[in-house]
GROMACS .gro file of C-alpha atoms in nm:
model
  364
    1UNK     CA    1 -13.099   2.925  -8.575
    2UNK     CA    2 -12.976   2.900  -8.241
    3UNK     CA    3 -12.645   2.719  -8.129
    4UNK     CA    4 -12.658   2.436  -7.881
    5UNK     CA    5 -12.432   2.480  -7.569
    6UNK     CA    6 -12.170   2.255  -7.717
    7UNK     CA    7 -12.144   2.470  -7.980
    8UNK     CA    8 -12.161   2.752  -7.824
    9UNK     CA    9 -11.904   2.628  -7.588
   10UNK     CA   10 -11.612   2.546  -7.886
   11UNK     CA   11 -11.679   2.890  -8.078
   12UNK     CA   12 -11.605   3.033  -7.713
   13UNK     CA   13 -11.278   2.840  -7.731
   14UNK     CA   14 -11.215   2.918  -8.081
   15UNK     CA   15 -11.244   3.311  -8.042
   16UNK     CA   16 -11.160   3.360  -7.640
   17UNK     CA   17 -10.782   3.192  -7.700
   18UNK     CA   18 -10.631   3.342  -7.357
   19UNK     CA   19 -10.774   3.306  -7.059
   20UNK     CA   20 -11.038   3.563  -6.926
   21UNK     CA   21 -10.871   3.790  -7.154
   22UNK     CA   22 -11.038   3.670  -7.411
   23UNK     CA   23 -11.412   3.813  -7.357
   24UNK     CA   24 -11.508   3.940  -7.695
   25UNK     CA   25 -11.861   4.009  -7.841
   26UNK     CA   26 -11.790   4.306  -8.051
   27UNK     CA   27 -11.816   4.128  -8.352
   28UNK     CA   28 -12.140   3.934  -8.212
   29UNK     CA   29 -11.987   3.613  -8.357
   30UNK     CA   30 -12.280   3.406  -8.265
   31UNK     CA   31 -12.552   3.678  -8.439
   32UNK     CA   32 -12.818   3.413  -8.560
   33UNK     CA   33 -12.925   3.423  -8.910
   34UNK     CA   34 -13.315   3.517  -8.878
   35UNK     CA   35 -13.441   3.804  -9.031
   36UNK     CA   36 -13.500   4.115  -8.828
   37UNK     CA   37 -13.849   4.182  -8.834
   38UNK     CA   38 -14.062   4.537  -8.696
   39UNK     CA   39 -14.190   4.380  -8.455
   40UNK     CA   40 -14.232   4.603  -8.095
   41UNK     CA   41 -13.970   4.483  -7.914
   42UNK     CA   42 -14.194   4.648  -7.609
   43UNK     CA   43 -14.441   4.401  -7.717
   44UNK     CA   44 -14.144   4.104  -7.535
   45UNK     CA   45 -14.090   4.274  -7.191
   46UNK     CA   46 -14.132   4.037  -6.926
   47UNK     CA   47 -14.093   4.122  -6.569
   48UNK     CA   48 -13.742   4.138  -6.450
   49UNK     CA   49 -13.852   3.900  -6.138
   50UNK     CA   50 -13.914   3.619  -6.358
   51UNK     CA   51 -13.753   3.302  -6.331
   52UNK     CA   52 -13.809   3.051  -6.686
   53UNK     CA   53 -13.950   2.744  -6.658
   54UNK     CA   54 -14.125   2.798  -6.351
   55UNK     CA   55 -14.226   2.487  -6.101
   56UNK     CA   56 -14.626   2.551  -6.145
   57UNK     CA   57 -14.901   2.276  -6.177
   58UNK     CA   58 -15.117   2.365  -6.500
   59UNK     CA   59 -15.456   2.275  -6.556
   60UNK     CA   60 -15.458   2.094  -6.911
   61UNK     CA   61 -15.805   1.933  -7.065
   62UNK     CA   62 -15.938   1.946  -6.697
   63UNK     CA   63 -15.615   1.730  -6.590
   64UNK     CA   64 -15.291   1.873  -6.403
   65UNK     CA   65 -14.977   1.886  -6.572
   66UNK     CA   66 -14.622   1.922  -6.319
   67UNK     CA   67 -14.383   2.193  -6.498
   68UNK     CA   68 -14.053   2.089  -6.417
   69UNK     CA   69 -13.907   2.299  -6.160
   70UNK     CA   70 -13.731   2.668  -6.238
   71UNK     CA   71 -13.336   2.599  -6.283
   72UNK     CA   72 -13.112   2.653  -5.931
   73UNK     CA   73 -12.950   3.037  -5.993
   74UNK     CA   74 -12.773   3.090  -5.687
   75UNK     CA   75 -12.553   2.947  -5.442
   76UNK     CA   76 -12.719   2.850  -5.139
   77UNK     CA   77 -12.521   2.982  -4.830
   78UNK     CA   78 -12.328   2.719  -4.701
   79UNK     CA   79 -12.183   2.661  -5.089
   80UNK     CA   80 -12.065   3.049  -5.049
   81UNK     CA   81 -11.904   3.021  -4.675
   82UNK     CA   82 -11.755   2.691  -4.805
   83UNK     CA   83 -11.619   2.893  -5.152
   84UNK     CA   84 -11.509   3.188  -4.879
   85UNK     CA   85 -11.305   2.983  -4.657
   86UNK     CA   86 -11.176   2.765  -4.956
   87UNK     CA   87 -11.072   3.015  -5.168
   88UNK     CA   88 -10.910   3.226  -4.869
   89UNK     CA   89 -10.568   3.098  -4.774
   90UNK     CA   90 -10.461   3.292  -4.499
   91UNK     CA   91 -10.718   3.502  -4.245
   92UNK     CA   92 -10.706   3.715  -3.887
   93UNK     CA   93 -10.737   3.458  -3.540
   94UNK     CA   94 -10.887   3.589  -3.327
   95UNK     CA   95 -10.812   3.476  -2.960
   96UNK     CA   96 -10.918   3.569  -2.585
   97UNK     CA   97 -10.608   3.750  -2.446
   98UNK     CA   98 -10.446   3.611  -2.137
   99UNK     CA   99 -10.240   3.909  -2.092
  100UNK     CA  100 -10.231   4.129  -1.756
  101UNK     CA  101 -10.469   4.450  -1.824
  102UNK     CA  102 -10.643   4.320  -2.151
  103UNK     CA  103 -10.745   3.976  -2.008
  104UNK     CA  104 -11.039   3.847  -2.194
  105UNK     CA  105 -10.983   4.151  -2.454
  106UNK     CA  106 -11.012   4.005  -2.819
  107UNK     CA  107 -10.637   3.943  -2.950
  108UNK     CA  108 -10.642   3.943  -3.360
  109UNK     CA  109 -10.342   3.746  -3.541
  110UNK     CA  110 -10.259   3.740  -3.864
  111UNK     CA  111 -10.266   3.336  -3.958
  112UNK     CA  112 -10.201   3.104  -4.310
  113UNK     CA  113 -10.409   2.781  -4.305
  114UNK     CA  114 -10.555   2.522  -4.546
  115UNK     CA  115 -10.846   2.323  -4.515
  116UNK     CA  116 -10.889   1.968  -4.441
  117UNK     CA  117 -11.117   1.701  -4.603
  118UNK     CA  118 -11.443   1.873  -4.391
  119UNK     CA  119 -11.393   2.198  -4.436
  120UNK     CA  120 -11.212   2.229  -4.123
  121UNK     CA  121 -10.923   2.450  -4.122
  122UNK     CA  122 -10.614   2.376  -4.052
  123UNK     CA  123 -10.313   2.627  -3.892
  124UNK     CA  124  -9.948   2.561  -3.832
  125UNK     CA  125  -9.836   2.758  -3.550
  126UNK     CA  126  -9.530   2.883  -3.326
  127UNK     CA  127  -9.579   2.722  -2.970
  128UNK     CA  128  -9.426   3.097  -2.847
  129UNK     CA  129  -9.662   3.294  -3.042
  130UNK     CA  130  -9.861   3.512  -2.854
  131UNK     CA  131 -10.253   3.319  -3.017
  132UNK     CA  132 -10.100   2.947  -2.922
  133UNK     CA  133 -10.038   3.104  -2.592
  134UNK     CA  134 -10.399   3.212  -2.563
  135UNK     CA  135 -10.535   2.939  -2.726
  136UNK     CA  136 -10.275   2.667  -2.518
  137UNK     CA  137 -10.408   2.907  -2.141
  138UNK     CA  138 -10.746   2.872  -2.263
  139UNK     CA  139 -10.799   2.515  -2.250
  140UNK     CA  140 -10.950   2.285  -2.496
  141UNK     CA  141 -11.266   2.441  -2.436
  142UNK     CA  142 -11.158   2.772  -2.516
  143UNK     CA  143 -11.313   2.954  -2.852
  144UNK     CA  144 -11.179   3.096  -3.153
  145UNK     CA  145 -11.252   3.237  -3.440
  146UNK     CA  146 -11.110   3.277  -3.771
  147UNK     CA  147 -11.208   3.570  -4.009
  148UNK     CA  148 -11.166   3.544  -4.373
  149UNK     CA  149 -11.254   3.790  -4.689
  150UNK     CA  150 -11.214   3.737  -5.039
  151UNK     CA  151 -11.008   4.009  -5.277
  152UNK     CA  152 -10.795   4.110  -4.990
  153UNK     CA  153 -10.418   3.990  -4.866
  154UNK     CA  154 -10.641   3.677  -4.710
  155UNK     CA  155 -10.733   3.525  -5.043
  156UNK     CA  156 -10.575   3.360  -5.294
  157UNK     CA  157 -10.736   3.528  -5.593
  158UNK     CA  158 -10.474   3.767  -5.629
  159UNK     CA  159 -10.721   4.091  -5.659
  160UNK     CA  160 -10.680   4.398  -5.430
  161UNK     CA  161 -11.020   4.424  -5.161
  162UNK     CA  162 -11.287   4.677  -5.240
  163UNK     CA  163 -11.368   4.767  -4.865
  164UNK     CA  164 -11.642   4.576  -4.734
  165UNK     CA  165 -11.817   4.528  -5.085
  166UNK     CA  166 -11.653   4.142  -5.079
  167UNK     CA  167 -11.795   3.830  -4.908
  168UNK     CA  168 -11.647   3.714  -4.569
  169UNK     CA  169 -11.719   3.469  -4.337
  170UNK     CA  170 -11.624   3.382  -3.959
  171UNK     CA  171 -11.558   3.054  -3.826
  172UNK     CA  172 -11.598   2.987  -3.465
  173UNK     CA  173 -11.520   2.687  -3.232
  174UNK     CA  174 -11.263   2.464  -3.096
  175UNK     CA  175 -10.910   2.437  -3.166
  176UNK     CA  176 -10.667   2.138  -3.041
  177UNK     CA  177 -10.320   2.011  -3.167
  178UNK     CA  178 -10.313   1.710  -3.482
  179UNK     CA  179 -10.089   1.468  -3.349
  180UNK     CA  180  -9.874   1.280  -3.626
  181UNK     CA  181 -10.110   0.968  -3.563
  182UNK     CA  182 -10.358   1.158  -3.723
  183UNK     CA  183 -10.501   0.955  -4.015
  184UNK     CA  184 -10.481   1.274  -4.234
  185UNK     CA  185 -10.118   1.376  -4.105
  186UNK     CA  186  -9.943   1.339  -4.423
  187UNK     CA  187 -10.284   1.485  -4.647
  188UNK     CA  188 -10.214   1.829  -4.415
  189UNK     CA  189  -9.863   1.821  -4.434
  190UNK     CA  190  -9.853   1.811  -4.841
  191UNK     CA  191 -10.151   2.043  -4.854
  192UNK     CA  192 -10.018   2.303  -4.623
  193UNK     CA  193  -9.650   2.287  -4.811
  194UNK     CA  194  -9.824   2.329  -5.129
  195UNK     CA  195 -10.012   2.652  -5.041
  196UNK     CA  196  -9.752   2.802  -4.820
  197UNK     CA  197  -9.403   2.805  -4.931
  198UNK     CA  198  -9.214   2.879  -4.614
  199UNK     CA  199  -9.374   2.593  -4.453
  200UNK     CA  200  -9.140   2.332  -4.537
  201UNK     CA  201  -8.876   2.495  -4.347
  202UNK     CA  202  -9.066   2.510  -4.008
  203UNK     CA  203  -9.297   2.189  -4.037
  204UNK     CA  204  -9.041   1.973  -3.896
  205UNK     CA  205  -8.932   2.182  -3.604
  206UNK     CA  206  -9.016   2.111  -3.261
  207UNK     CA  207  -9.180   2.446  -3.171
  208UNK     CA  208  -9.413   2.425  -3.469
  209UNK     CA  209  -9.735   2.237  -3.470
  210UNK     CA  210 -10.026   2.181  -3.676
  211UNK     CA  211 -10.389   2.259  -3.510
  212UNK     CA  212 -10.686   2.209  -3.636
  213UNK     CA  213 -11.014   2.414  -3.597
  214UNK     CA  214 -11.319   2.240  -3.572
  215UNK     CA  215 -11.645   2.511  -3.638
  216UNK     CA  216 -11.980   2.512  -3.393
  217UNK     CA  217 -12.048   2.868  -3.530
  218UNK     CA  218 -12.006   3.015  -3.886
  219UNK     CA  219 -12.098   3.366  -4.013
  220UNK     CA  220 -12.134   3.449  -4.404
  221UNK     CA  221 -12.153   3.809  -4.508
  222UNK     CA  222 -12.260   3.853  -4.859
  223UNK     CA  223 -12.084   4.191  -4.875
  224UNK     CA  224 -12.152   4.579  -4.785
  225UNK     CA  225 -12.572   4.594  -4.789
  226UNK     CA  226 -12.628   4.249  -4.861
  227UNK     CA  227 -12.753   3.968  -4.631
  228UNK     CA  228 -12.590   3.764  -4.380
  229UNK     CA  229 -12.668   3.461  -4.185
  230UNK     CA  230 -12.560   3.182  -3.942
  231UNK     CA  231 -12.440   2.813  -4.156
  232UNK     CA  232 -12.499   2.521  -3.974
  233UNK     CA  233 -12.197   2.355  -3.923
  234UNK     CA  234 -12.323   2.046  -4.055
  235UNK     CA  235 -12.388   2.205  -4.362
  236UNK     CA  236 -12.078   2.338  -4.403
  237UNK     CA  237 -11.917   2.054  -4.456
  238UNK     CA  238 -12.126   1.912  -4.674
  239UNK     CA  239 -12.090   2.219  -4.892
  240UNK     CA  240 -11.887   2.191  -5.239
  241UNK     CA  241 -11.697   2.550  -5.283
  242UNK     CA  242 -11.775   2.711  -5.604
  243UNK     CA  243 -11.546   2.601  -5.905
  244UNK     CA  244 -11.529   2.933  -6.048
  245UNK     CA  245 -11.422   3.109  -5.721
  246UNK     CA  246 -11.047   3.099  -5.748
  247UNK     CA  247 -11.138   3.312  -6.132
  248UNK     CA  248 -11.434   3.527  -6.050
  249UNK     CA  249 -11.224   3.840  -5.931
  250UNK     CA  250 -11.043   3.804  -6.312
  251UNK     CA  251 -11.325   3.727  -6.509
  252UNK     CA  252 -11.559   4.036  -6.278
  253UNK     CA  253 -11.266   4.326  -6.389
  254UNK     CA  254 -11.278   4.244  -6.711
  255UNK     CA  255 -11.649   4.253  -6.791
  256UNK     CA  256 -11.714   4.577  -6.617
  257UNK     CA  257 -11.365   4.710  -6.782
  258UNK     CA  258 -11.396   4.594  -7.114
  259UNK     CA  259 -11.784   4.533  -7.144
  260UNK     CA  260 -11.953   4.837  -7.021
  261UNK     CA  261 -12.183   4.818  -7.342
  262UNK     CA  262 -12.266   4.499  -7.341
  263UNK     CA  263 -12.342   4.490  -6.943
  264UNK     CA  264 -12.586   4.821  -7.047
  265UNK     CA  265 -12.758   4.665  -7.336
  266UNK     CA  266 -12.803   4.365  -7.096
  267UNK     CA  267 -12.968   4.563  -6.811
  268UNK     CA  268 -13.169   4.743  -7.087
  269UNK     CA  269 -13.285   4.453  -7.285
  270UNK     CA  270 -13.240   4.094  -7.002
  271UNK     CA  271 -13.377   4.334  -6.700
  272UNK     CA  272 -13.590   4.587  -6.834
  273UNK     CA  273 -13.437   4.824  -6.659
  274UNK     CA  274 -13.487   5.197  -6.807
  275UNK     CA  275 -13.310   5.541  -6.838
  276UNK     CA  276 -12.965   5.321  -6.694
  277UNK     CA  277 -12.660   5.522  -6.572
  278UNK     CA  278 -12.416   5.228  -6.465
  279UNK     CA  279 -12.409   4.873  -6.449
  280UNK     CA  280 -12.111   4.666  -6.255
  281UNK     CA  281 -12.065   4.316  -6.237
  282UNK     CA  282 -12.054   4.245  -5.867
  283UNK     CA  283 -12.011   3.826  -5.871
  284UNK     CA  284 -12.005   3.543  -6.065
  285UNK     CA  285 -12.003   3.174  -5.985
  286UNK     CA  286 -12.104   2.877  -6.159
  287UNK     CA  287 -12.487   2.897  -6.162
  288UNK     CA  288 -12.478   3.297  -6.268
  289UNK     CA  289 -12.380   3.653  -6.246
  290UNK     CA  290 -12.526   3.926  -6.032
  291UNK     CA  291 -12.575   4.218  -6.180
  292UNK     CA  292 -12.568   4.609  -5.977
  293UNK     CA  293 -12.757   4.842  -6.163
  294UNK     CA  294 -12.806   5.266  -6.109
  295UNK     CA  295 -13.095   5.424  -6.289
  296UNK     CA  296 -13.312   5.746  -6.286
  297UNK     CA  297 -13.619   5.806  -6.137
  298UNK     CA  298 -13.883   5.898  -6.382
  299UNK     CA  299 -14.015   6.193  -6.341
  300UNK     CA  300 -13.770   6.251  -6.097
  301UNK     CA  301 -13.409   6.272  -6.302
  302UNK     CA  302 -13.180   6.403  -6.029
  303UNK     CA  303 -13.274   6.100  -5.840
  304UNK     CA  304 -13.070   5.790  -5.877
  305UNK     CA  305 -13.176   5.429  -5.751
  306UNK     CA  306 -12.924   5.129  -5.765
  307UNK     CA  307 -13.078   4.746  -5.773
  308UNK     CA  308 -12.896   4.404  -5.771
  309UNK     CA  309 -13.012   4.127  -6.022
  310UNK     CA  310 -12.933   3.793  -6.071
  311UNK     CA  311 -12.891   3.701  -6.427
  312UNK     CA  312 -12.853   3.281  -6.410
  313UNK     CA  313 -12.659   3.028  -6.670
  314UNK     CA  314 -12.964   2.815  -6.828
  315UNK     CA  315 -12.686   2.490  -6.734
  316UNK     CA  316 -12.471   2.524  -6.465
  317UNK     CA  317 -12.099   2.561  -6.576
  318UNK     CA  318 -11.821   2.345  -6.490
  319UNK     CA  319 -11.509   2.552  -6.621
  320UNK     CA  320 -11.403   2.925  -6.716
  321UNK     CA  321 -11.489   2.866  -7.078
  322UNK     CA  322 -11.865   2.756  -7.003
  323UNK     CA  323 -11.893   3.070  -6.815
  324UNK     CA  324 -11.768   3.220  -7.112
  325UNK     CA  325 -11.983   3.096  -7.353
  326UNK     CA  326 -12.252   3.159  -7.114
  327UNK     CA  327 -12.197   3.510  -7.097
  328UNK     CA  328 -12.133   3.569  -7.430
  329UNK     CA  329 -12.500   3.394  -7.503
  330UNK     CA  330 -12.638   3.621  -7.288
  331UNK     CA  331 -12.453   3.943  -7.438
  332UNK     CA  332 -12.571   3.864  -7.815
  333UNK     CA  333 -12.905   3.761  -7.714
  334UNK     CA  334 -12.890   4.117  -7.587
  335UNK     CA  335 -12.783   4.293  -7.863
  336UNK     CA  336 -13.013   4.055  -8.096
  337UNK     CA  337 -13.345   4.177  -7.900
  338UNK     CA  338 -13.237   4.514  -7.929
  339UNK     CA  339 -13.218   4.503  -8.307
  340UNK     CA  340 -13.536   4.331  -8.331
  341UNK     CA  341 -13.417   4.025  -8.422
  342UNK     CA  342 -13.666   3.686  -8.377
  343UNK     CA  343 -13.593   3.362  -8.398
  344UNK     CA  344 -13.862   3.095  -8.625
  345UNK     CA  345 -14.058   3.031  -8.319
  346UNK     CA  346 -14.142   3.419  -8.307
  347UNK     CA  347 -13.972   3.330  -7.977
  348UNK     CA  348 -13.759   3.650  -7.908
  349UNK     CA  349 -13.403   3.642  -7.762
  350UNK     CA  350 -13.331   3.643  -7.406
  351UNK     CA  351 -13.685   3.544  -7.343
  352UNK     CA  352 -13.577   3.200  -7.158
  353UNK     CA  353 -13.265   3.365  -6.978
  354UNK     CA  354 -13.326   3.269  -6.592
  355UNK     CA  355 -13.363   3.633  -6.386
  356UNK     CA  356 -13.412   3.717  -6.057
  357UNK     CA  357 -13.426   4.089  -5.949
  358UNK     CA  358 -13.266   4.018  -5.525
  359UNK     CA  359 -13.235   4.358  -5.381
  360UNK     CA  360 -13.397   4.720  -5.469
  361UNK     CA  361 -13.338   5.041  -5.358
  362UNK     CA  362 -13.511   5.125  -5.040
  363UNK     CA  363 -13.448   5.454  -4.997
  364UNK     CA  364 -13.717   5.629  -5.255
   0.00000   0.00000   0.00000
């Protein structure tokens, strides 16, 4: 018998009562009640490239038949530099220095902001600071850019960084006062006083003023070893940020603290992956989790080979629960194969779990 994602969803709820905390499978509450049969579980493998449900046209009774398309696994980029720079509260400006001996040298401050109804962000600034100096010598041609990391001091998920294994992204362009004529003047004041405290001490003072930034350049960096790329501006801000972004650090630490078995059997029995050393939980958002995993080289044991996997949500998720159930679905469909367990269809667990194997080990 297998639950429906409602279900699923409400035993989630039922068993996972606070917060991310809650991740639980030890039990395997949602263990289905076919038998387990001999089968050869060996007999299931599928390639760990696979993606179910794949968009192919079939050739039925001489006729073609569409297959509707694979389900979406990952964000595209723009939906991650959007999460980046939404998530991210605060960042480094960095300006062209007008000052004798380092003219033109890059001048890095240390900046809060929020974002405004594009995407744009938004900075509220001492006129004698020494970046509104730069910025006000520069002219309104004059480029910045604003760097921004999750995990770190700069975002607003409260984890500590891990080096340059986080995602990041770079805004460039042009950067010019708001005047209080603005039409979103009072939106930026309320947003800005929300996410900074201190702000509604120095918003109304004459030497403070709000500027906004509007991109022509912005740089995503996945993280340490994984890809980067330029986002069309226009993109950008069409972009929704990921709804899970502001938990993913939380919900991350406690898998690969509290769910090193489960994250093993899944690598064993999801991925195919053999003779496993480690397995870390590296991100999740709302379409899936990626998945680092270390393994020995047959035939070769001293040698040691690390690949990332995507492991996608069969529905996309639209809270922390859903990811929970998801997860958990994924974890006792796991455990189930493992045991040998089949469902009536002789279907066999995990077999319809979206994968995608995105970056291998290049240095055999």
């Amino acid at each position: 018998m297998r639950f429906s994602t409602g279900t699923a969803a409400i035993l989630a709820c039922i068993w996972l009562q606070d917060g991310v905390e809650g991740f639980s499978t030890r039990s395997h509450p949602f263990s289905r009640t076919s038998a387990i049969t001999k089968n050869s579980i060996s007999d299931s493998k599928r390639s760990s490239t696979r993606i179910s449900s794949t968009a192919v046209a079939e050739a039925v009774n001489g006729s073609q038949q569409t297959v509707a398309p694979p389900p979406e696994i990952r964000l595209n980029v723009p939906e991650k530099a959007r999460t980046v720079i939404s998530v991210c509260t605060s960042g480094t400006l960095c300006t062209s220095s007008h000052m004798e001996d380092i003219q033109g040298a890059p001048f890095g401050s240390f900046v809060d902001y929020v974002l405004d109804d594009k995407g744009n962000p938004v900075l509220l600034m001492n006129e004698m600071s020494m970046h509104t100096v730069n910025i006000q010598k520069a002219g309104p041609e004059g480029l910045v850019t604003l760097f921004a990391q999750l995990g770190g001091p700069t975002s607003s998920t409260g984890q500590a960084s891990h080096g340059q294994d986080v995602s990041r992204c770079s805004v460039t362009g042009t950067i010019s006062k708001i005047e209080p004529s603005a039409e979103d003047w009072d939106a930026i004041r309320m947003r800005y006083g929300i996410a900074h405290s201190y702000a509604d001490q120095v918003m109304d003072s004459p030497k403070f003023h709000f500027y906004r930034l509007t991109p022509t350049r912005i740089y995503y960096v996945g993280g340490f070893g994984v890809s980067s790329e330029w986002v069309p501006p226009e993109e950008y801000k069409l972009a929704t940020p990921d709804i899970l972004a502001k938990e993913a650090s939380s919900i991350m630490e406690k898998l690969n603290r509290d769910h090193a078995d489960d994250l093993m059997l899944t690598a064993a029995q999801i991925l195919d992956v053999n003779e496993i050393e480690k397995v870390r939980v590296t991100g999740v958002d709302r379409l899936g989790m990626d998945m680092r995993v270390t393994s020995r080289v047959p035939r070769r044991k001293n040698k040691l080979i690390t690949d990332e996997f995507r492991v996608g949500f069969r529905i996309p998720v639209i809270s922390v629960e859903d990811a929970k159930s998801e997860i958990l679905k994924v974890f006792q469909e796991s455990w189930e194969k493992s045991n040998g367990v089949t469902w009536g269809d002789d279907e066999m667990p995990g077999a319809d779990v979206p994968v995608l194997k995105t970056a291998e080990d290049s240095l055999m």
